[in-house]
PDB file of C-alpha atoms in Angstrom:
ATOM      1  CA  MET A   1     -13.312  -8.266  -4.231  1.00 68.00           C
ATOM      2  CA  THR A   2     -16.521  -7.781  -2.407  1.00 81.00           C
ATOM      3  CA  PRO A   3     -17.273  -4.468  -0.732  1.00 84.00           C
ATOM      4  CA  ILE A   4     -17.117  -6.091   2.746  1.00 86.00           C
ATOM      5  CA  ARG A   5     -13.643  -7.493   2.093  1.00 86.00           C
ATOM      6  CA  ALA A   6     -12.418  -4.159   0.723  1.00 85.00           C
ATOM      7  CA  LEU A   7     -13.791  -2.345   3.771  1.00 85.00           C
ATOM      8  CA  ALA A   8     -12.160  -4.946   6.113  1.00 86.00           C
ATOM      9  CA  LEU A   9      -8.828  -4.508   4.335  1.00 84.00           C
ATOM     10  CA  LEU A  10      -9.068  -0.744   4.612  1.00 82.00           C
ATOM     11  CA  ALA A  11      -9.988  -0.914   8.296  1.00 83.00           C
ATOM     12  CA  PHE A  12      -7.110  -3.299   9.033  1.00 81.00           C
ATOM     13  CA  THR A  13      -4.602  -1.005   7.190  1.00 78.00           C
ATOM     14  CA  ALA A  14      -5.876   2.098   9.008  1.00 77.00           C
ATOM     15  CA  LEU A  15      -5.681   0.295  12.365  1.00 74.00           C
ATOM     16  CA  ALA A  16      -2.071  -0.792  11.680  1.00 72.00           C
ATOM     17  CA  ALA A  17      -1.099   2.672  10.351  1.00 70.00           C
ATOM     18  CA  CYS A  18      -2.487   4.638  13.317  1.00 69.00           C
ATOM     19  CA  GLY A  19      -0.616   2.606  15.932  1.00 63.00           C
ATOM     20  CA  ALA A  20      -3.680   1.449  17.910  1.00 63.00           C
ATOM     21  CA  ASP A  21      -2.106  -1.979  18.242  1.00 61.00           C
ATOM     22  CA  GLY A  22       1.423  -0.720  19.105  1.00 67.00           C
ATOM     23  CA  GLU A  23       3.984   1.444  17.364  1.00 71.00           C
ATOM     24  CA  PRO A  24       2.774   3.158  14.189  1.00 70.00           C
ATOM     25  CA  VAL A  25       3.881   1.484  10.958  1.00 74.00           C
ATOM     26  CA  GLN A  26       5.586   3.840   8.540  1.00 81.00           C
ATOM     27  CA  PRO A  27       4.416   3.151   4.982  1.00 84.00           C
ATOM     28  CA  SER A  28       6.741   3.063   1.995  1.00 89.00           C
ATOM     29  CA  LEU A  29       5.994   4.522  -1.396  1.00 89.00           C
ATOM     30  CA  ASN A  30       7.544   3.613  -4.779  1.00 90.00           C
ATOM     31  CA  ALA A  31       6.686   5.678  -7.832  1.00 93.00           C
ATOM     32  CA  ASN A  32       7.679   5.049 -11.438  1.00 92.00           C
ATOM     33  CA  VAL A  33       7.327   7.267 -14.521  1.00 94.00           C
ATOM     34  CA  GLY A  34       8.482   5.899 -17.909  1.00 94.00           C
ATOM     35  CA  VAL A  35       8.717   7.676 -21.235  1.00 95.00           C
ATOM     36  CA  SER A  36       9.229   5.797 -24.480  1.00 92.00           C
ATOM     37  CA  GLY A  37       8.337   6.039 -28.154  1.00 90.00           C
ATOM     38  CA  ASN A  38       5.013   4.344 -27.378  1.00 88.00           C
ATOM     39  CA  GLY A  39       3.982   6.960 -24.787  1.00 92.00           C
ATOM     40  CA  THR A  40       4.223   7.580 -21.064  1.00 94.00           C
ATOM     41  CA  ASN A  41       3.396   5.149 -18.331  1.00 91.00           C
ATOM     42  CA  VAL A  42       3.024   5.747 -14.673  1.00 94.00           C
ATOM     43  CA  GLY A  43       3.003   3.211 -11.816  1.00 93.00           C
ATOM     44  CA  GLY A  44       3.882   2.677  -8.232  1.00 94.00           C
ATOM     45  CA  ALA A  45       3.324   0.784  -5.021  1.00 91.00           C
ATOM     46  CA  VAL A  46       2.474   1.481  -1.390  1.00 90.00           C
ATOM     47  CA  GLY A  47       3.786  -0.904   1.191  1.00 90.00           C
ATOM     48  CA  LEU A  48       3.618  -1.630   4.899  1.00 86.00           C
ATOM     49  CA  HIS A  49       6.297  -3.602   6.781  1.00 81.00           C
ATOM     50  CA  ARG A  50       5.840  -5.098  10.262  1.00 78.00           C
ATOM     51  CA  GLY A  51       8.128  -7.932  11.319  1.00 79.00           C
ATOM     52  CA  PRO A  52       7.815 -10.775   8.894  1.00 86.00           C
ATOM     53  CA  PHE A  53       4.603  -9.329   7.407  1.00 84.00           C
ATOM     54  CA  ASN A  54       4.826  -7.225   4.242  1.00 86.00           C
ATOM     55  CA  LEU A  55       1.801  -5.798   2.352  1.00 86.00           C
ATOM     56  CA  TYR A  56       2.202  -4.108  -1.024  1.00 87.00           C
ATOM     57  CA  LEU A  57      -0.498  -2.554  -3.191  1.00 85.00           C
ATOM     58  CA  GLY A  58       0.515  -1.708  -6.697  1.00 87.00           C
ATOM     59  CA  PHE A  59      -1.089   0.811  -9.022  1.00 80.00           C
TER      60      PHE A  59
END
């Protein structure tokens, strides 16, 4: 992803989250922690929902 696209995505997300285009969008957060014999793994996702549009970013 180019720096311009990353900046545009960040700006769009911030605009949607602050409510400048209507009601603020409440983000959702999912977090996972797993422990097994092979070690520990951590992951999660952040999501935004607005009408039929859903955006999830996993980490």
